GROMACS .gro file of C-alpha atoms in nm:
model
  419
    1MET     CA    1  13.200   8.441   3.172
    2SER     CA    2  13.409   8.321   3.465
    3GLU     CA    3  13.482   7.953   3.503
    4PRO     CA    4  13.236   7.775   3.733
    5SER     CA    5  13.393   7.681   4.064
    6GLY     CA    6  13.290   7.317   4.020
    7LEU     CA    7  13.446   7.278   3.675
    8PRO     CA    8  13.781   7.117   3.783
    9ALA     CA    9  13.598   6.855   3.991
   10TYR     CA   10  13.349   6.798   3.704
   11ILE     CA   11  13.640   6.740   3.462
   12ALA     CA   12  13.807   6.493   3.700
   13VAL     CA   13  13.483   6.300   3.756
   14THR     CA   14  13.415   6.292   3.382
   15ALA     CA   15  13.768   6.164   3.305
   16ALA     CA   16  13.733   5.884   3.561
   17TYR     CA   17  13.391   5.792   3.423
   18TRP     CA   18  13.526   5.788   3.066
   19ALA     CA   19  13.802   5.546   3.166
   20PHE     CA   20  13.554   5.319   3.338
   21MET     CA   21  13.306   5.312   3.050
   22LEU     CA   22  13.581   5.240   2.794
   23SER     CA   23  13.667   4.925   2.989
   24ASP     CA   24  13.298   4.841   3.042
   25GLY     CA   25  13.217   4.854   2.671
   26ALA     CA   26  13.525   4.653   2.576
   27LEU     CA   27  13.452   4.390   2.841
   28ARG     CA   28  13.095   4.338   2.722
   29MET     CA   29  13.203   4.279   2.364
   30LEU     CA   30  13.493   4.053   2.467
   31VAL     CA   31  13.267   3.835   2.681
   32LEU     CA   32  12.983   3.818   2.428
   33LEU     CA   33  13.193   3.728   2.125
   34HIS     CA   34  13.446   3.507   2.306
   35PHE     CA   35  13.181   3.285   2.462
   36HIS     CA   36  12.972   3.276   2.146
   37THR     CA   37  13.272   3.125   1.964
   38LEU     CA   38  13.300   2.868   2.245
   39GLY     CA   39  12.952   2.743   2.160
   40PHE     CA   40  12.729   2.918   2.416
   41SER     CA   41  12.362   2.942   2.316
   42PRO     CA   42  12.177   3.279   2.310
   43VAL     CA   43  12.014   3.201   2.647
   44GLN     CA   44  12.350   3.104   2.801
   45LEU     CA   45  12.502   3.427   2.669
   46ALA     CA   46  12.219   3.623   2.829
   47TYR     CA   47  12.286   3.444   3.159
   48LEU     CA   48  12.642   3.582   3.155
   49PHE     CA   49  12.501   3.933   3.193
   50VAL     CA   50  12.207   3.861   3.424
   51LEU     CA   51  12.398   3.896   3.752
   52TYR     CA   52  12.561   4.212   3.613
   53GLU     CA   53  12.216   4.368   3.585
   54ILE     CA   54  12.084   4.223   3.914
   55ALA     CA   55  12.388   4.373   4.085
   56GLY     CA   56  12.293   4.709   3.935
   57VAL     CA   57  11.946   4.696   4.086
   58VAL     CA   58  12.082   4.626   4.436
   59THR     CA   59  12.385   4.853   4.407
   60ASN     CA   60  12.198   5.165   4.302
   61LEU     CA   61  11.965   5.144   4.600
   62SER     CA   62  12.251   5.112   4.848
   63ALA     CA   63  12.507   5.328   4.665
   64GLY     CA   64  12.287   5.637   4.686
   65TRP     CA   65  12.277   5.606   5.064
   66ILE     CA   66  12.650   5.523   5.088
   67ALA     CA   67  12.737   5.833   4.885
   68ALA     CA   68  12.505   6.049   5.095
   69ARG     CA   69  12.666   5.908   5.410
   70PHE     CA   70  13.035   5.890   5.313
   71GLY     CA   71  13.076   6.114   5.008
   72LEU     CA   72  13.081   6.084   4.629
   73THR     CA   73  13.456   6.035   4.595
   74THR     CA   74  13.433   5.722   4.813
   75THR     CA   75  13.183   5.554   4.580
   76LEU     CA   76  13.366   5.671   4.266
   77TYR     CA   77  13.699   5.525   4.379
   78ALA     CA   78  13.529   5.206   4.498
   79GLY     CA   79  13.371   5.156   4.155
   80LEU     CA   80  13.702   5.196   3.971
   81ALA     CA   81  13.888   4.967   4.212
   82LEU     CA   82  13.623   4.695   4.192
   83GLN     CA   83  13.635   4.700   3.811
   84VAL     CA   84  14.012   4.643   3.823
   85ALA     CA   85  13.955   4.346   4.053
   86ALA     CA   86  13.679   4.204   3.829
   87LEU     CA   87  13.897   4.227   3.516
   88THR     CA   88  14.187   4.059   3.693
   89ALA     CA   89  13.960   3.777   3.813
   90LEU     CA   90  13.811   3.721   3.467
   91ALA     CA   91  14.159   3.665   3.324
   92GLN     CA   92  14.185   3.354   3.545
   93LEU     CA   93  13.911   3.175   3.348
   94ASP     CA   94  14.030   2.830   3.242
   95PRO     CA   95  13.920   2.716   2.893
   96ALA     CA   96  13.926   2.357   3.017
   97TRP     CA   97  13.638   2.418   3.259
   98ALA     CA   98  13.297   2.276   3.177
   99ILE     CA   99  13.045   2.518   3.025
  100GLY     CA  100  12.835   2.521   3.341
  101THR     CA  101  13.135   2.610   3.557
  102SER     CA  102  13.241   2.881   3.314
  103VAL     CA  103  12.891   3.031   3.309
  104VAL     CA  104  12.876   3.051   3.690
  105PHE     CA  105  13.227   3.197   3.716
  106VAL     CA  106  13.166   3.462   3.450
  107MET     CA  107  12.827   3.548   3.601
  108LEU     CA  108  12.994   3.614   3.937
  109VAL     CA  109  13.267   3.828   3.784
  110GLN     CA  110  13.013   4.017   3.575
  111GLY     CA  111  12.811   4.072   3.892
  112ALA     CA  112  13.113   4.240   4.052
  113SER     CA  113  13.158   4.448   3.737
  114GLY     CA  114  12.791   4.549   3.756
  115VAL     CA  115  12.839   4.672   4.113
  116ALA     CA  116  13.145   4.867   3.998
  117LYS     CA  117  12.964   5.027   3.705
  118ASP     CA  118  12.674   5.152   3.911
  119LEU     CA  119  12.894   5.289   4.186
  120ALA     CA  120  13.080   5.492   3.922
  121LYS     CA  121  12.764   5.594   3.734
  122MET     CA  122  12.568   5.709   4.040
  123SER     CA  123  12.869   5.908   4.164
  124SER     CA  124  12.926   6.082   3.831
  125LYS     CA  125  12.562   6.165   3.759
  126SER     CA  126  12.500   6.294   4.112
  127ALA     CA  127  12.809   6.514   4.090
  128VAL     CA  128  12.656   6.705   3.798
  129LYS     CA  129  12.362   6.823   4.010
  130LEU     CA  130  12.601   6.950   4.277
  131LEU     CA  131  12.868   7.105   4.052
  132ALA     CA  132  12.669   7.261   3.764
  133PRO     CA  133  12.629   7.640   3.784
  134ALA     CA  134  12.268   7.753   3.838
  135THR     CA  135  12.253   7.973   3.529
  136ASP     CA  136  12.130   7.959   3.168
  137GLY     CA  137  12.011   7.598   3.163
  138ALA     CA  138  12.357   7.475   3.264
  139LEU     CA  139  12.219   7.164   3.438
  140PHE     CA  140  12.077   7.016   3.117
  141ARG     CA  141  12.394   7.105   2.922
  142TRP     CA  142  12.630   6.955   3.179
  143VAL     CA  143  12.435   6.632   3.226
  144ALA     CA  144  12.390   6.595   2.849
  145LEU     CA  145  12.763   6.645   2.795
  146LEU     CA  146  12.861   6.392   3.062
  147THR     CA  147  12.610   6.131   2.947
  148GLY     CA  148  12.670   6.184   2.577
  149SER     CA  149  13.049   6.174   2.600
  150LYS     CA  150  13.031   5.868   2.826
  151ASN     CA  151  12.830   5.678   2.567
  152ALA     CA  152  13.064   5.781   2.287
  153VAL     CA  153  13.356   5.647   2.490
  154LYS     CA  154  13.164   5.326   2.566
  155GLY     CA  155  13.104   5.288   2.193
  156LEU     CA  156  13.479   5.306   2.136
  157GLY     CA  157  13.504   5.037   2.403
  158PHE     CA  158  13.279   4.805   2.199
  159PHE     CA  159  13.504   4.851   1.899
  160LEU     CA  160  13.819   4.813   2.110
  161GLY     CA  161  13.693   4.489   2.267
  162ALA     CA  162  13.613   4.332   1.929
  163VAL     CA  163  13.949   4.437   1.783
  164LEU     CA  164  14.146   4.315   2.085
  165LEU     CA  165  13.970   3.977   2.076
  166GLY     CA  166  14.059   3.935   1.709
  167THR     CA  167  14.423   4.042   1.755
  168VAL     CA  168  14.580   3.983   2.098
  169GLY     CA  169  14.317   3.743   2.237
  170PHE     CA  170  14.089   3.729   2.540
  171VAL     CA  171  14.328   3.709   2.838
  172PRO     CA  172  14.589   3.968   2.723
  173ALA     CA  173  14.308   4.213   2.641
  174ILE     CA  174  14.152   4.171   2.987
  175LEU     CA  175  14.482   4.212   3.173
  176GLY     CA  176  14.582   4.516   2.965
  177MET     CA  177  14.254   4.691   3.047
  178ALA     CA  178  14.295   4.612   3.417
  179ALA     CA  179  14.644   4.766   3.422
  180LEU     CA  180  14.533   5.080   3.238
  181LEU     CA  181  14.231   5.133   3.464
  182ALA     CA  182  14.447   5.089   3.776
  183LEU     CA  183  14.680   5.364   3.654
  184ILE     CA  184  14.389   5.598   3.588
  185LEU     CA  185  14.241   5.528   3.932
  186ALA     CA  186  14.572   5.617   4.095
  187ALA     CA  187  14.601   5.939   3.891
  188VAL     CA  188  14.246   6.051   3.968
  189ALA     CA  189  14.279   5.971   4.339
  190LEU     CA  190  14.599   6.172   4.364
  191ARG     CA  191  14.474   6.473   4.166
  192MET     CA  192  14.101   6.498   4.248
  193PRO     CA  193  14.015   6.868   4.305
  194SER     CA  194  13.789   6.984   4.582
  195GLY     CA  195  13.422   7.049   4.516
  196LEU     CA  196  13.246   6.721   4.592
  197PRO     CA  197  13.060   6.676   4.922
  198THR     CA  198  13.208   6.446   5.186
  199GLY     CA  199  12.871   6.313   5.305
  200ARG     CA  200  12.631   6.375   5.592
  201LYS     CA  201  12.617   6.156   5.900
  202ASP     CA  202  12.238   6.185   5.944
  203ALA     CA  203  12.154   6.014   5.612
  204LYS     CA  204  11.910   5.726   5.675
  205PHE     CA  205  11.876   5.423   5.447
  206ARG     CA  206  11.496   5.447   5.448
  207GLU     CA  207  11.530   5.780   5.263
  208VAL     CA  208  11.639   5.589   4.951
  209VAL     CA  209  11.279   5.524   4.838
  210SER     CA  210  11.148   5.843   4.683
  211GLN     CA  211  10.824   6.004   4.800
  212ASN     CA  212  10.800   6.214   4.481
  213PRO     CA  213  10.544   6.065   4.235
  214ASP     CA  214  10.723   6.229   3.940
  215ILE     CA  215  11.047   6.050   4.027
  216ASN     CA  216  10.863   5.719   4.064
  217TRP     CA  217  10.682   5.748   3.728
  218LEU     CA  218  11.001   5.866   3.558
  219SER     CA  219  11.179   5.562   3.702
  220ALA     CA  220  10.905   5.336   3.567
  221ALA     CA  221  10.942   5.495   3.222
  222ARG     CA  222  11.317   5.432   3.248
  223VAL     CA  223  11.264   5.061   3.321
  224PHE     CA  224  11.077   5.006   2.995
  225LEU     CA  225  11.292   5.242   2.787
  226PHE     CA  226  11.614   5.056   2.862
  227GLY     CA  227  11.443   4.718   2.848
  228ALA     CA  228  11.337   4.810   2.494
  229ARG     CA  229  11.696   4.875   2.394
  230ASP     CA  230  11.863   4.576   2.555
  231VAL     CA  231  11.605   4.324   2.435
  232TRP     CA  232  11.767   4.343   2.090
  233PHE     CA  233  12.104   4.500   2.171
  234VAL     CA  234  12.255   4.252   2.420
  235VAL     CA  235  12.220   3.920   2.236
  236GLY     CA  236  11.983   3.947   1.939
  237ILE     CA  237  12.160   4.179   1.697
  238PRO     CA  238  12.521   4.065   1.765
  239ILE     CA  239  12.430   3.698   1.719
  240TYR     CA  240  12.211   3.770   1.415
  241PHE     CA  241  12.491   3.965   1.247
  242TYR     CA  242  12.745   3.694   1.337
  243ALA     CA  243  12.523   3.430   1.174
  244VAL     CA  244  12.486   3.645   0.860
  245LEU     CA  245  12.846   3.764   0.829
  246SER     CA  246  13.067   3.473   0.941
  247ASP     CA  247  13.150   3.179   0.713
  248GLY     CA  248  13.294   2.969   0.997
  249SER     CA  249  13.661   3.016   0.905
  250GLU     CA  250  13.911   3.194   1.130
  251ALA     CA  251  13.938   3.482   0.883
  252GLY     CA  252  13.561   3.496   0.854
  253ASN     CA  253  13.524   3.507   1.231
  254ARG     CA  254  13.771   3.796   1.257
  255ALA     CA  255  13.586   3.986   0.985
  256ALA     CA  256  13.255   3.926   1.162
  257PHE     CA  257  13.402   4.040   1.497
  258PHE     CA  258  13.530   4.359   1.334
  259THR     CA  259  13.200   4.434   1.163
  260ILE     CA  260  12.988   4.364   1.472
  261GLY     CA  261  13.222   4.567   1.692
  262SER     CA  262  13.216   4.853   1.442
  263PHE     CA  263  12.835   4.858   1.431
  264MET     CA  264  12.797   4.841   1.809
  265ALA     CA  265  13.057   5.116   1.847
  266LEU     CA  266  12.892   5.335   1.584
  267TRP     CA  267  12.552   5.288   1.749
  268ILE     CA  268  12.676   5.388   2.093
  269ILE     CA  269  12.885   5.679   1.959
  270LEU     CA  270  12.585   5.814   1.764
  271TYR     CA  271  12.372   5.770   2.075
  272GLY     CA  272  12.626   5.965   2.280
  273ALA     CA  273  12.661   6.241   2.022
  274ILE     CA  274  12.285   6.294   2.002
  275GLN     CA  275  12.259   6.293   2.382
  276ALA     CA  276  12.524   6.564   2.406
  277THR     CA  277  12.333   6.786   2.163
  278ALA     CA  278  11.985   6.709   2.302
  279PRO     CA  279  11.951   7.048   2.480
  280ARG     CA  280  11.989   7.223   2.143
  281ILE     CA  281  11.763   6.977   1.960
  282LEU     CA  282  11.491   7.036   2.219
  283ARG     CA  283  11.559   7.412   2.260
  284ALA     CA  284  11.568   7.333   2.632
  285GLU     CA  285  11.676   7.680   2.746
  286THR     CA  286  11.341   7.824   2.635
  287ARG     CA  287  11.123   7.547   2.782
  288THR     CA  288  10.994   7.482   3.132
  289THR     CA  289  11.014   7.144   3.303
  290PRO     CA  290  10.645   7.061   3.224
  291ALA     CA  291  10.714   7.140   2.857
  292LEU     CA  292  11.011   6.902   2.858
  293VAL     CA  293  10.792   6.634   3.017
  294GLY     CA  294  10.560   6.676   2.719
  295GLN     CA  295  10.858   6.632   2.487
  296ALA     CA  296  10.946   6.307   2.665
  297ARG     CA  297  10.601   6.172   2.578
  298LEU     CA  298  10.628   6.276   2.212
  299TRP     CA  299  10.974   6.130   2.161
  300ALA     CA  300  10.874   5.800   2.327
  301ALA     CA  301  10.580   5.767   2.088
  302ALA     CA  302  10.810   5.833   1.791
  303LEU     CA  303  11.059   5.574   1.915
  304ALA     CA  304  10.802   5.291   1.926
  305ILE     CA  305  10.746   5.314   1.550
  306VAL     CA  306  11.103   5.212   1.463
  307PRO     CA  307  11.133   4.863   1.620
  308ALA     CA  308  10.775   4.781   1.521
  309SER     CA  309  10.855   4.860   1.157
  310LEU     CA  310  11.185   4.667   1.163
  311ALA     CA  311  11.020   4.363   1.325
  312GLY     CA  312  10.760   4.352   1.047
  313LEU     CA  313  11.028   4.390   0.780
  314VAL     CA  314  11.249   4.108   0.913
  315TRP     CA  315  10.948   3.879   0.953
  316TRP     CA  316  10.832   3.956   0.598
  317ALA     CA  317  11.178   3.903   0.446
  318ALA     CA  318  11.209   3.560   0.612
  319GLU     CA  319  11.570   3.504   0.490
  320PRO     CA  320  11.880   3.723   0.552
  321ALA     CA  321  11.993   3.930   0.256
  322PRO     CA  322  12.243   4.217   0.205
  323TRP     CA  323  11.963   4.471   0.156
  324LEU     CA  324  11.799   4.355   0.481
  325THR     CA  325  12.124   4.385   0.675
  326ALA     CA  326  12.176   4.738   0.541
  327THR     CA  327  11.817   4.833   0.626
  328LEU     CA  328  11.853   4.695   0.977
  329ILE     CA  329  12.170   4.894   1.033
  330ALA     CA  330  12.007   5.214   0.912
  331GLY     CA  331  11.688   5.151   1.111
  332LEU     CA  332  11.871   5.073   1.432
  333LEU     CA  333  12.082   5.388   1.395
  334ILE     CA  334  11.757   5.586   1.365
  335PHE     CA  335  11.635   5.406   1.677
  336GLY     CA  336  11.960   5.509   1.849
  337ALA     CA  337  11.916   5.875   1.760
  338ILE     CA  338  11.556   5.894   1.888
  339PHE     CA  339  11.642   5.679   2.190
  340ALA     CA  340  11.923   5.922   2.277
  341VAL     CA  341  11.684   6.217   2.299
  342ASN     CA  342  11.451   6.013   2.521
  343SER     CA  343  11.741   5.912   2.746
  344ALA     CA  344  11.877   6.268   2.768
  345LEU     CA  345  11.534   6.399   2.870
  346HIS     CA  346  11.510   6.137   3.145
  347SER     CA  347  11.862   6.214   3.270
  348TYR     CA  348  11.777   6.582   3.294
  349LEU     CA  349  11.436   6.533   3.453
  350ILE     CA  350  11.564   6.318   3.739
  351LEU     CA  351  11.805   6.597   3.837
  352ALA     CA  352  11.536   6.863   3.790
  353PHE     CA  353  11.295   6.675   4.019
  354THR     CA  354  11.544   6.616   4.304
  355ASP     CA  355  11.732   6.854   4.534
  356ALA     CA  356  12.092   6.874   4.656
  357ARG     CA  357  12.020   6.702   4.989
  358ARG     CA  358  11.855   6.396   4.830
  359VAL     CA  359  12.036   6.387   4.498
  360THR     CA  360  12.247   6.073   4.548
  361MET     CA  361  11.950   5.875   4.681
  362ASP     CA  362  11.706   5.988   4.411
  363VAL     CA  363  11.965   5.929   4.139
  364GLY     CA  364  12.043   5.590   4.292
  365PHE     CA  365  11.672   5.498   4.293
  366TYR     CA  366  11.635   5.614   3.933
  367TYR     CA  367  11.937   5.414   3.814
  368MET     CA  368  11.809   5.115   4.009
  369ALA     CA  369  11.511   5.136   3.770
  370ASN     CA  370  11.754   5.173   3.479
  371ALA     CA  371  11.933   4.854   3.587
  372ALA     CA  372  11.600   4.673   3.631
  373GLY     CA  373  11.511   4.761   3.272
  374ARG     CA  374  11.847   4.636   3.148
  375LEU     CA  375  11.798   4.315   3.347
  376ILE     CA  376  11.456   4.255   3.194
  377GLY     CA  377  11.589   4.338   2.848
  378THR     CA  378  11.892   4.111   2.890
  379VAL     CA  379  11.683   3.810   2.994
  380LEU     CA  380  11.430   3.872   2.718
  381SER     CA  381  11.705   3.924   2.460
  382GLY     CA  382  11.829   3.567   2.487
  383ALA     CA  383  11.482   3.418   2.536
  384THR     CA  384  11.306   3.602   2.252
  385TYR     CA  385  11.591   3.541   2.007
  386GLN     CA  386  11.589   3.170   2.084
  387LEU     CA  387  11.208   3.149   2.062
  388GLY     CA  388  11.131   3.377   1.768
  389GLY     CA  389  11.455   3.519   1.629
  390LEU     CA  390  11.514   3.885   1.557
  391PRO     CA  391  11.148   3.969   1.471
  392LEU     CA  392  11.039   3.871   1.824
  393CYS     CA  393  11.327   4.070   1.978
  394LEU     CA  394  11.228   4.384   1.788
  395GLY     CA  395  10.855   4.335   1.841
  396THR     CA  396  10.911   4.305   2.215
  397ALA     CA  397  11.116   4.626   2.203
  398ALA     CA  398  10.822   4.810   2.043
  399VAL     CA  399  10.585   4.691   2.318
  400MET     CA  400  10.828   4.803   2.590
  401VAL     CA  401  10.866   5.149   2.439
  402GLY     CA  402  10.487   5.177   2.440
  403LEU     CA  403  10.485   5.096   2.813
  404SER     CA  404  10.753   5.361   2.870
  405ARG     CA  405  10.531   5.614   2.695
  406LEU     CA  406  10.238   5.523   2.921
  407ALA     CA  407  10.450   5.571   3.234
  408ALA     CA  408  10.579   5.906   3.107
  409GLY     CA  409  10.219   6.013   3.058
  410ARG     CA  410  10.169   6.000   3.436
  411ILE     CA  411  10.445   6.252   3.512
  412ARG     CA  412  10.311   6.595   3.604
  413GLY     CA  413  10.637   6.791   3.606
  414ASP     CA  414  10.461   7.097   3.745
  415GLN     CA  415  10.762   7.232   3.932
  416PRO     CA  416  10.957   7.515   3.767
  417ALA     CA  417  11.271   7.424   3.577
  418PRO     CA  418  11.605   7.519   3.736
  419ALA     CA  419  11.740   7.851   3.615
   0.00000   0.00000   0.00000
């Protein structure tokens, strides 16, 4: 089979997205663990990421129109450049500042990083719709490969951030990532192949809001799906494991950082690997779009069982124990595998429901919903952990997955799947 004409541009976009997500994963772990050791409460830690998620909601709505108007390469380069600026700014944090000042400063920098992430994400995901060959279920394969590999790289970023914090320290790690990302941005900008659209001057901002009910219900399902993950992932599990694993000494802290970073990395890498293989797991090439909508409902129902069971187990156990930690790790990895199939189905369906003319705006609207779910999950992660510990985090996750299943039940998906 001849090489698809869009493959060089797809490879360049994927490489740029990989670089960004490596820095994004490392930054999240650096910020979470560094400020936890400075004495920030779970709610204060959640605040550090709130503006990051709010920025995602706003950015995705506007970025879809900007890309439609000025082209995908413009938004991709802007996302990479803004992340370099955010990393450089974060390195200026002064440990002598009061906690309130530090919280506000980090929130603002994280907000800029959130804008950067969603510019890069929307650009990369939209590019798949435009570059994938229209044969043999290629759209699902290409989007699954991009999304799965991105999450594997982000998982490595979690591990990298924890290791860098325990070895070189916060500021050198931040500055090193900024320098590396700047080099990658320059390389991609100089060598980007042709194949991506340059934009259309008649794109109107009011077109951002979708008129397709399937896209709207899919976006609603996405809100609750990602809220269900982040309600335990952002604050609850890292702080729970830190409390269980660290003895308060410097060596104990380093060991806890390494273990937490390893788990978070393993979870994201598993998530990415399952996403990449989702088309084979679902036998997508032999199924129509309505059939895949039905699969989205089934997999959401299966996902809800996992956090509900883990919440009951942690509540019953009452006190941390090695067997409970091991069970939590295994259960959350199972959650990650099922969650990955759900996420891959959503990522395919949004591209199946849109068309080339509206793709950046529909994808932007959909990832606005994604960011809204992460925002809700982030706020609830700190609040539920502080109010009811890990059982409340996990119980809330189960409820949110149930709401995602209800929204998915309203999707008709009665258009034919792309060839």
